[in-house]
PDB file of C-alpha atoms and ligand atoms in Angstrom:
ATOM      1  CA  MET A  27     128.433  99.216 151.852  1.00  0.00           C
ATOM      2  CA  LYS A  28     127.088 101.072 148.947  1.00  0.00           C
ATOM      3  CA  LYS A  29     124.760 103.557 150.051  1.00  0.00           C
ATOM      4  CA  ILE A  30     121.802 104.617 147.538  1.00  0.00           C
ATOM      5  CA  THR A  31     118.905 106.966 147.650  1.00  0.00           C
ATOM      6  CA  ILE A  32     115.142 105.931 147.814  1.00  0.00           C
ATOM      7  CA  ALA A  33     112.553 108.301 146.855  1.00  0.00           C
ATOM      8  CA  ILE A  34     109.077 107.217 147.155  1.00  0.00           C
ATOM      9  CA  ASP A  35     106.234 109.677 145.988  1.00  0.00           C
ATOM     10  CA  GLY A  36     102.401 109.464 145.767  1.00  0.00           C
ATOM     11  CA  PHE A  37      98.910 110.270 146.577  1.00  0.00           C
ATOM     12  CA  SER A  38      98.141 111.239 150.029  1.00  0.00           C
ATOM     13  CA  SER A  39      97.364 107.984 152.809  1.00  0.00           C
ATOM     14  CA  CYS A  40      98.253 105.463 150.104  1.00  0.00           C
ATOM     15  CA  GLY A  41     100.503 104.093 152.514  1.00  0.00           C
ATOM     16  CA  LYS A  42     103.837 105.789 151.477  1.00  0.00           C
ATOM     17  CA  SER A  43     105.318 106.492 155.181  1.00  0.00           C
ATOM     18  CA  THR A  44     104.286 102.984 156.120  1.00  0.00           C
ATOM     19  CA  MET A  45     106.329 101.036 153.687  1.00  0.00           C
ATOM     20  CA  ALA A  46     109.191 103.775 153.803  1.00  0.00           C
ATOM     21  CA  LYS A  47     109.530 103.767 157.448  1.00  0.00           C
ATOM     22  CA  ASP A  48     109.764  99.973 157.768  1.00  0.00           C
ATOM     23  CA  LEU A  49     112.454  99.810 154.930  1.00  0.00           C
ATOM     24  CA  ALA A  50     114.432 102.190 156.111  1.00  0.00           C
ATOM     25  CA  ARG A  51     114.246 100.587 159.754  1.00  0.00           C
ATOM     26  CA  GLN A  52     115.022  97.148 157.890  1.00  0.00           C
ATOM     27  CA  VAL A  53     118.145  98.643 156.066  1.00  0.00           C
ATOM     28  CA  GLY A  54     119.500 101.005 158.521  1.00  0.00           C
ATOM     29  CA  TYR A  55     118.816 103.968 155.986  1.00  0.00           C
ATOM     30  CA  VAL A  56     117.733 107.340 157.987  1.00  0.00           C
ATOM     31  CA  TYR A  57     113.520 108.068 157.149  1.00  0.00           C
ATOM     32  CA  VAL A  58     112.170 111.557 156.069  1.00  0.00           C
ATOM     33  CA  ASP A  59     109.034 112.321 155.942  1.00  0.00           C
ATOM     34  CA  THR A  60     108.427 115.403 153.842  1.00  0.00           C
ATOM     35  CA  GLY A  61     104.607 115.751 154.433  1.00  0.00           C
ATOM     36  CA  ALA A  62     105.512 116.206 158.071  1.00  0.00           C
ATOM     37  CA  MET A  63     107.321 119.012 157.374  1.00  0.00           C
ATOM     38  CA  TYR A  64     105.166 120.794 155.140  1.00  0.00           C
ATOM     39  CA  ARG A  65     102.371 119.710 157.859  1.00  0.00           C
ATOM     40  CA  ALA A  66     104.484 121.221 160.865  1.00  0.00           C
ATOM     41  CA  VAL A  67     104.515 124.666 158.577  1.00  0.00           C
ATOM     42  CA  THR A  68     100.630 124.681 158.862  1.00  0.00           C
ATOM     43  CA  LEU A  69     100.564 123.621 162.480  1.00  0.00           C
ATOM     44  CA  TYR A  70     102.877 126.898 162.600  1.00  0.00           C
ATOM     45  CA  CYS A  71     100.259 129.011 160.477  1.00  0.00           C
ATOM     46  CA  ILE A  72      97.526 127.854 162.768  1.00  0.00           C
ATOM     47  CA  GLU A  73      99.201 128.580 166.435  1.00  0.00           C
ATOM     48  CA  HIS A  74     100.413 131.782 165.171  1.00  0.00           C
ATOM     49  CA  ASN A  75      96.864 132.753 164.059  1.00  0.00           C
ATOM     50  CA  LEU A  76      98.246 133.362 160.390  1.00  0.00           C
ATOM     51  CA  VAL A  77      95.115 131.508 159.161  1.00  0.00           C
ATOM     52  CA  ALA A  78      91.562 133.120 158.681  1.00  0.00           C
ATOM     53  CA  ASP A  79      88.444 132.171 156.806  1.00  0.00           C
ATOM     54  CA  GLY A  80      90.756 129.091 155.446  1.00  0.00           C
ATOM     55  CA  LYS A  81      93.447 131.446 153.826  1.00  0.00           C
ATOM     56  CA  VAL A  82      96.804 131.712 155.540  1.00  0.00           C
ATOM     57  CA  ASN A  83      98.360 135.329 155.773  1.00  0.00           C
ATOM     58  CA  VAL A  84     101.133 134.741 153.188  1.00  0.00           C
ATOM     59  CA  ASP A  85     103.349 137.999 153.391  1.00  0.00           C
ATOM     60  CA  VAL A  86     103.282 137.540 157.307  1.00  0.00           C
ATOM     61  CA  LEU A  87     104.453 133.613 157.006  1.00  0.00           C
ATOM     62  CA  ARG A  88     107.153 134.455 153.978  1.00  0.00           C
ATOM     63  CA  ARG A  89     108.571 137.144 157.026  1.00  0.00           C
ATOM     64  CA  GLN A  90     108.606 134.511 159.847  1.00  0.00           C
ATOM     65  CA  MET A  91     109.688 131.340 157.703  1.00  0.00           C
ATOM     66  CA  GLY A  92     113.445 131.856 158.631  1.00  0.00           C
ATOM     67  CA  GLN A  93     112.072 131.475 162.234  1.00  0.00           C
ATOM     68  CA  ILE A  94     110.148 127.886 161.723  1.00  0.00           C
ATOM     69  CA  HIS A  95     112.662 125.240 162.528  1.00  0.00           C
ATOM     70  CA  ILE A  96     111.357 121.627 162.014  1.00  0.00           C
ATOM     71  CA  SER A  97     113.571 118.324 163.233  1.00  0.00           C
ATOM     72  CA  PHE A  98     113.454 114.692 163.703  1.00  0.00           C
ATOM     73  CA  GLN A  99     114.239 112.796 166.637  1.00  0.00           C
ATOM     74  CA  LEU A 100     114.054 109.057 166.653  1.00  0.00           C
ATOM     75  CA  ASN A 101     111.345 107.563 169.342  1.00  0.00           C
ATOM     76  CA  GLY A 102     112.603 104.778 171.171  1.00  0.00           C
ATOM     77  CA  GLN A 103     109.262 103.462 171.915  1.00  0.00           C
ATOM     78  CA  THR A 104     108.190 103.459 168.427  1.00  0.00           C
ATOM     79  CA  GLY A 105     111.264 103.185 166.458  1.00  0.00           C
ATOM     80  CA  CYS A 106     110.380 105.844 164.176  1.00  0.00           C
ATOM     81  CA  PRO A 107     111.334 109.456 164.041  1.00  0.00           C
ATOM     82  CA  ASP A 108     108.867 111.756 165.916  1.00  0.00           C
ATOM     83  CA  THR A 109     108.457 115.563 164.074  1.00  0.00           C
ATOM     84  CA  TYR A 110     109.300 118.722 166.190  1.00  0.00           C
ATOM     85  CA  LEU A 111     108.382 122.462 165.527  1.00  0.00           C
ATOM     86  CA  ASN A 112     110.868 124.938 167.301  1.00  0.00           C
ATOM     87  CA  GLY A 113     111.821 122.518 169.782  1.00  0.00           C
ATOM     88  CA  LEU A 114     108.381 121.243 170.504  1.00  0.00           C
ATOM     89  CA  LYS A 115     107.136 117.602 169.982  1.00  0.00           C
ATOM     90  CA  VAL A 116     104.399 117.863 167.289  1.00  0.00           C
ATOM     91  CA  GLU A 117     103.929 114.397 165.943  1.00  0.00           C
ATOM     92  CA  ASP A 118     100.311 113.642 167.097  1.00  0.00           C
ATOM     93  CA  ARG A 119      98.889 117.569 166.455  1.00  0.00           C
ATOM     94  CA  ILE A 120     100.131 117.337 162.645  1.00  0.00           C
ATOM     95  CA  ARG A 121      97.787 114.666 161.723  1.00  0.00           C
ATOM     96  CA  GLY A 122      94.688 115.963 163.067  1.00  0.00           C
ATOM     97  CA  MET A 123      92.130 117.151 160.791  1.00  0.00           C
ATOM     98  CA  GLU A 124      92.650 120.722 161.249  1.00  0.00           C
ATOM     99  CA  VAL A 125      96.089 120.797 159.896  1.00  0.00           C
ATOM    100  CA  SER A 126      94.888 117.793 156.998  1.00  0.00           C
ATOM    101  CA  ALA A 127      92.235 120.646 155.808  1.00  0.00           C
ATOM    102  CA  LEU A 128      94.761 123.307 155.341  1.00  0.00           C
ATOM    103  CA  VAL A 129      98.437 121.610 154.679  1.00  0.00           C
ATOM    104  CA  SER A 130      97.909 121.561 150.658  1.00  0.00           C
ATOM    105  CA  THR A 131      97.176 125.087 150.203  1.00  0.00           C
ATOM    106  CA  VAL A 132     100.776 126.074 152.519  1.00  0.00           C
ATOM    107  CA  ALA A 133     102.301 123.021 150.482  1.00  0.00           C
ATOM    108  CA  ALA A 134     101.424 125.131 147.264  1.00  0.00           C
ATOM    109  CA  LEU A 135     103.614 128.175 148.307  1.00  0.00           C
ATOM    110  CA  ASP A 136     106.514 128.504 146.457  1.00  0.00           C
ATOM    111  CA  PHE A 137     108.751 130.146 149.190  1.00  0.00           C
ATOM    112  CA  VAL A 138     107.422 127.335 151.791  1.00  0.00           C
ATOM    113  CA  ARG A 139     108.680 124.682 149.465  1.00  0.00           C
ATOM    114  CA  GLU A 140     111.894 126.302 148.455  1.00  0.00           C
ATOM    115  CA  ALA A 141     113.039 126.467 152.345  1.00  0.00           C
ATOM    116  CA  LEU A 142     111.757 122.752 152.977  1.00  0.00           C
ATOM    117  CA  VAL A 143     113.054 121.213 149.826  1.00  0.00           C
ATOM    118  CA  ARG A 144     116.705 123.009 150.463  1.00  0.00           C
ATOM    119  CA  GLN A 145     116.201 121.505 153.970  1.00  0.00           C
ATOM    120  CA  GLN A 146     115.389 118.074 152.236  1.00  0.00           C
ATOM    121  CA  LYS A 147     118.518 118.315 150.146  1.00  0.00           C
ATOM    122  CA  GLN A 148     120.453 118.476 153.259  1.00  0.00           C
ATOM    123  CA  MET A 149     119.235 115.720 154.965  1.00  0.00           C
ATOM    124  CA  GLY A 150     119.815 113.362 151.951  1.00  0.00           C
ATOM    125  CA  ALA A 151     123.187 114.421 150.854  1.00  0.00           C
ATOM    126  CA  ASP A 152     125.135 111.506 152.242  1.00  0.00           C
ATOM    127  CA  LYS A 153     122.512 109.009 150.721  1.00  0.00           C
ATOM    128  CA  GLY A 154     121.229 105.947 152.414  1.00  0.00           C
ATOM    129  CA  VAL A 155     118.021 107.708 153.013  1.00  0.00           C
ATOM    130  CA  VAL A 156     114.665 106.926 152.320  1.00  0.00           C
ATOM    131  CA  MET A 157     112.238 110.479 151.672  1.00  0.00           C
ATOM    132  CA  ASP A 158     108.159 110.116 151.124  1.00  0.00           C
ATOM    133  CA  GLY A 159     106.507 112.988 149.684  1.00  0.00           C
ATOM    134  CA  ARG A 160     105.219 114.411 146.357  1.00  0.00           C
ATOM    135  CA  ASP A 161     108.614 115.591 144.316  1.00  0.00           C
ATOM    136  CA  ILE A 162     111.122 113.557 145.803  1.00  0.00           C
ATOM    137  CA  GLY A 163     111.875 111.336 142.638  1.00  0.00           C
ATOM    138  CA  THR A 164     111.195 114.565 140.537  1.00  0.00           C
ATOM    139  CA  VAL A 165     112.730 117.413 142.587  1.00  0.00           C
ATOM    140  CA  VAL A 166     114.577 117.326 145.307  1.00  0.00           C
ATOM    141  CA  PHE A 167     116.340 113.666 144.087  1.00  0.00           C
ATOM    142  CA  PRO A 168     115.750 113.832 140.360  1.00  0.00           C
ATOM    143  CA  ASP A 169     118.919 111.741 140.748  1.00  0.00           C
ATOM    144  CA  ALA A 170     117.602 109.088 142.879  1.00  0.00           C
ATOM    145  CA  GLU A 171     118.638 105.423 142.636  1.00  0.00           C
ATOM    146  CA  LEU A 172     115.509 104.031 143.077  1.00  0.00           C
ATOM    147  CA  LYS A 173     112.217 106.048 142.560  1.00  0.00           C
ATOM    148  CA  VAL A 174     108.337 104.435 143.262  1.00  0.00           C
ATOM    149  CA  PHE A 175     105.582 105.840 142.503  1.00  0.00           C
ATOM    150  CA  VAL A 176     102.806 104.663 145.111  1.00  0.00           C
ATOM    151  CA  THR A 177      98.677 105.255 144.408  1.00  0.00           C
ATOM    152  CA  ALA A 178      95.737 103.437 145.792  1.00  0.00           C
ATOM    153  CA  SER A 179      91.631 104.393 145.123  1.00  0.00           C
ATOM    154  CA  ALA A 180      90.464 107.374 146.892  1.00  0.00           C
ATOM    155  CA  GLU A 181      87.941 104.986 149.104  1.00  0.00           C
ATOM    156  CA  VAL A 182      90.564 102.887 150.064  1.00  0.00           C
ATOM    157  CA  ARG A 183      92.611 105.273 150.998  1.00  0.00           C
ATOM    158  CA  ALA A 184      90.260 107.680 152.853  1.00  0.00           C
ATOM    159  CA  GLN A 185      88.950 103.919 154.833  1.00  0.00           C
ATOM    160  CA  ARG A 186      92.646 103.643 155.736  1.00  0.00           C
ATOM    161  CA  ARG A 187      92.898 107.582 157.185  1.00  0.00           C
ATOM    162  CA  TYR A 188      89.511 106.828 158.785  1.00  0.00           C
ATOM    163  CA  ASP A 189      90.733 103.807 160.461  1.00  0.00           C
ATOM    164  CA  GLU A 190      93.962 105.335 161.861  1.00  0.00           C
ATOM    165  CA  LEU A 191      91.453 108.453 163.200  1.00  0.00           C
ATOM    166  CA  GLN A 192      89.271 106.176 164.962  1.00  0.00           C
ATOM    167  CA  ALA A 193      92.271 104.209 166.464  1.00  0.00           C
ATOM    168  CA  LYS A 194      93.675 107.323 168.310  1.00  0.00           C
ATOM    169  CA  GLY A 195      89.862 108.099 169.437  1.00  0.00           C
ATOM    170  CA  GLU A 196      89.648 111.258 166.680  1.00  0.00           C
ATOM    171  CA  ASP A 197      86.029 112.122 165.497  1.00  0.00           C
ATOM    172  CA  ALA A 198      85.543 112.376 162.043  1.00  0.00           C
ATOM    173  CA  SER A 199      83.482 111.018 159.521  1.00  0.00           C
ATOM    174  CA  PHE A 200      84.027 108.625 156.392  1.00  0.00           C
ATOM    175  CA  GLU A 201      82.751 111.466 154.022  1.00  0.00           C
ATOM    176  CA  GLU A 202      84.617 114.150 155.255  1.00  0.00           C
ATOM    177  CA  ILE A 203      87.787 112.241 155.109  1.00  0.00           C
ATOM    178  CA  LEU A 204      86.890 110.804 151.594  1.00  0.00           C
ATOM    179  CA  GLN A 205      86.774 114.373 150.128  1.00  0.00           C
ATOM    180  CA  ASN A 206      89.990 115.633 152.352  1.00  0.00           C
ATOM    181  CA  VAL A 207      91.648 113.451 150.258  1.00  0.00           C
ATOM    182  CA  GLN A 208      89.798 113.938 146.930  1.00  0.00           C
ATOM    183  CA  HIS A 209      90.579 118.105 147.298  1.00  0.00           C
ATOM    184  CA  ARG A 210      94.412 117.336 148.395  1.00  0.00           C
ATOM    185  CA  ASP A 211      94.855 115.086 145.462  1.00  0.00           C
ATOM    186  CA  TYR A 212      93.364 117.531 143.016  1.00  0.00           C
ATOM    187  CA  VAL A 213      95.566 120.406 144.692  1.00  0.00           C
ATOM    188  CA  ASP A 214      98.570 118.231 144.894  1.00  0.00           C
ATOM    189  CA  GLN A 215      98.082 117.096 140.982  1.00  0.00           C
ATOM    190  CA  HIS A 216      97.241 120.962 139.602  1.00  0.00           C
ATOM    191  CA  ARG A 217      99.663 123.552 142.078  1.00  0.00           C
ATOM    192  CA  GLU A 218     101.481 125.462 140.003  1.00  0.00           C
ATOM    193  CA  VAL A 219     104.658 125.050 142.306  1.00  0.00           C
ATOM    194  CA  SER A 220     106.201 121.528 141.741  1.00  0.00           C
ATOM    195  CA  PRO A 221     102.752 119.657 141.334  1.00  0.00           C
ATOM    196  CA  LEU A 222     102.411 115.729 141.974  1.00  0.00           C
ATOM    197  CA  VAL A 223     103.397 114.027 138.867  1.00  0.00           C
ATOM    198  CA  GLN A 224     104.944 110.997 138.468  1.00  0.00           C
ATOM    199  CA  ALA A 225     108.871 110.456 137.892  1.00  0.00           C
ATOM    200  CA  ALA A 226     109.621 109.279 133.985  1.00  0.00           C
ATOM    201  CA  ASP A 227     111.743 106.811 135.535  1.00  0.00           C
ATOM    202  CA  ALA A 228     109.825 105.464 138.612  1.00  0.00           C
ATOM    203  CA  VAL A 229     108.349 102.220 139.248  1.00  0.00           C
ATOM    204  CA  VAL A 230     104.457 102.238 139.982  1.00  0.00           C
ATOM    205  CA  LEU A 231     103.270 100.421 142.876  1.00  0.00           C
ATOM    206  CA  ASP A 232      98.951 100.312 143.142  1.00  0.00           C
ATOM    207  CA  ASN A 233      98.562  98.626 146.558  1.00  0.00           C
ATOM    208  CA  SER A 234      94.894  98.818 146.747  1.00  0.00           C
ATOM    209  CA  HIS A 235      94.654  95.275 147.073  1.00  0.00           C
ATOM    210  CA  MET A 236      97.664  94.697 148.812  1.00  0.00           C
ATOM    211  CA  SER A 237      98.712  93.843 152.586  1.00  0.00           C
ATOM    212  CA  ILE A 238     101.300  95.546 154.529  1.00  0.00           C
ATOM    213  CA  ALA A 239     103.297  92.577 154.179  1.00  0.00           C
ATOM    214  CA  GLU A 240     103.200  91.957 151.106  1.00  0.00           C
ATOM    215  CA  GLN A 241     103.839  95.915 149.696  1.00  0.00           C
ATOM    216  CA  ASN A 242     107.198  95.669 152.098  1.00  0.00           C
ATOM    217  CA  GLU A 243     108.253  92.668 150.417  1.00  0.00           C
ATOM    218  CA  TRP A 244     107.639  94.029 147.123  1.00  0.00           C
ATOM    219  CA  LEU A 245     109.609  97.390 148.160  1.00  0.00           C
ATOM    220  CA  MET A 246     112.496  95.418 149.426  1.00  0.00           C
ATOM    221  CA  ASN A 247     112.967  93.577 145.975  1.00  0.00           C
ATOM    222  CA  GLN A 248     113.108  96.800 144.112  1.00  0.00           C
ATOM    223  CA  PHE A 249     115.437  97.866 146.420  1.00  0.00           C
ATOM    224  CA  MET A 250     117.785  94.799 145.963  1.00  0.00           C
ATOM    225  CA  GLN A 251     117.499  94.916 142.650  1.00  0.00           C
ATOM    226  CA  ALA A 252     118.495  98.931 142.597  1.00  0.00           C
ATOM    227  CA  LEU A 253     121.575  98.190 144.707  1.00  0.00           C
ATOM    228  CA  GLU A 254     123.017  95.972 141.788  1.00  0.00           C
ATOM    229  CA  LYS A 255     122.950  98.360 139.260  1.00  0.00           C
TER     230      LYS A 255
HETATM  231  O1   DC B 328     102.030 112.868 152.776  1.00  0.00           O
HETATM  232  P1   DC B 328     101.022 114.102 153.569  1.00  0.00           P
HETATM  233  O2   DC B 328      99.619 113.574 153.626  1.00  0.00           O
HETATM  234  O3   DC B 328     101.619 113.973 155.103  1.00  0.00           O
HETATM  235  O4   DC B 328     101.003 115.303 153.032  1.00  0.00           O
HETATM  236  C1   DC B 328     100.826 116.520 153.467  1.00  0.00           C
HETATM  237  C2   DC B 328     100.549 117.021 152.505  1.00  0.00           C
HETATM  238  O5   DC B 328     101.521 117.892 152.123  1.00  0.00           O
HETATM  239  C3   DC B 328      99.637 117.037 151.427  1.00  0.00           C
HETATM  240  O6   DC B 328      98.765 117.504 150.692  1.00  0.00           O
HETATM  241  C4   DC B 328     100.865 116.886 150.184  1.00  0.00           C
HETATM  242  C5   DC B 328     101.896 117.782 150.856  1.00  0.00           C
HETATM  243  N1   DC B 328     103.239 117.381 150.416  1.00  0.00           N
HETATM  244  C6   DC B 328     103.954 118.130 149.136  1.00  0.00           C
HETATM  245  O7   DC B 328     103.162 118.928 148.778  1.00  0.00           O
HETATM  246  N2   DC B 328     105.180 117.838 148.754  1.00  0.00           N
HETATM  247  C7   DC B 328     105.812 116.712 149.730  1.00  0.00           C
HETATM  248  N3   DC B 328     107.184 116.390 149.439  1.00  0.00           N
HETATM  249  C8   DC B 328     105.201 116.088 150.884  1.00  0.00           C
HETATM  250  C9   DC B 328     103.867 116.717 150.913  1.00  0.00           C
END
């Protein structure tokens, strides 16, 4: 059967990963969470003392980039891929506030993007992939057969992240999360290298008032239409 490439881009915490993961599982495609890759590099910086006063030691990170190996392994229990950094599972640690607060700074570094985009292109070289991020439809796979640009209001997205952290027992205030979401939106849209922009040929989905089931159904319809083209 024909396999296509699906690029899902959009703002942070707008449910991209949930819909991308669900679609990949349903149609038997590989799912790649590129945000997790930028988060893993950020965790590496924190764990190797490359961060001081909210600033990353760019020269040392550049030299050590070749030693940072990120991979995904399917978790039999959740049915989703877990993120590994240099062989160690970091899935939970990359989702915490410390990484979230610094990740857009790391994701704005050109040499970090070059290294990760190269890896992402390889991961999707055989098609049959659902990849989510910020620059998938514009930079990583500009020829993707289906491009979706997802958006939702900042408040709705902050509430979703808050609920997620609460469920994990992590302490965080709604205000702090909202500020983090707004800050990341700004940095993602205004950075020099590959800023978050909607691809001209992307289909837009505002899911502020949609349930997970509704957005999954919407995406499945888009997938079926793209297959027929
Ligand atoms: O999707 P997320 O919140 O896990 O992404 C974490 C950060 O990484 C976010 O600030 C944007 C950045 N990112 C990026 O610049 N390019 C991507 N392809 C994916 C994520």
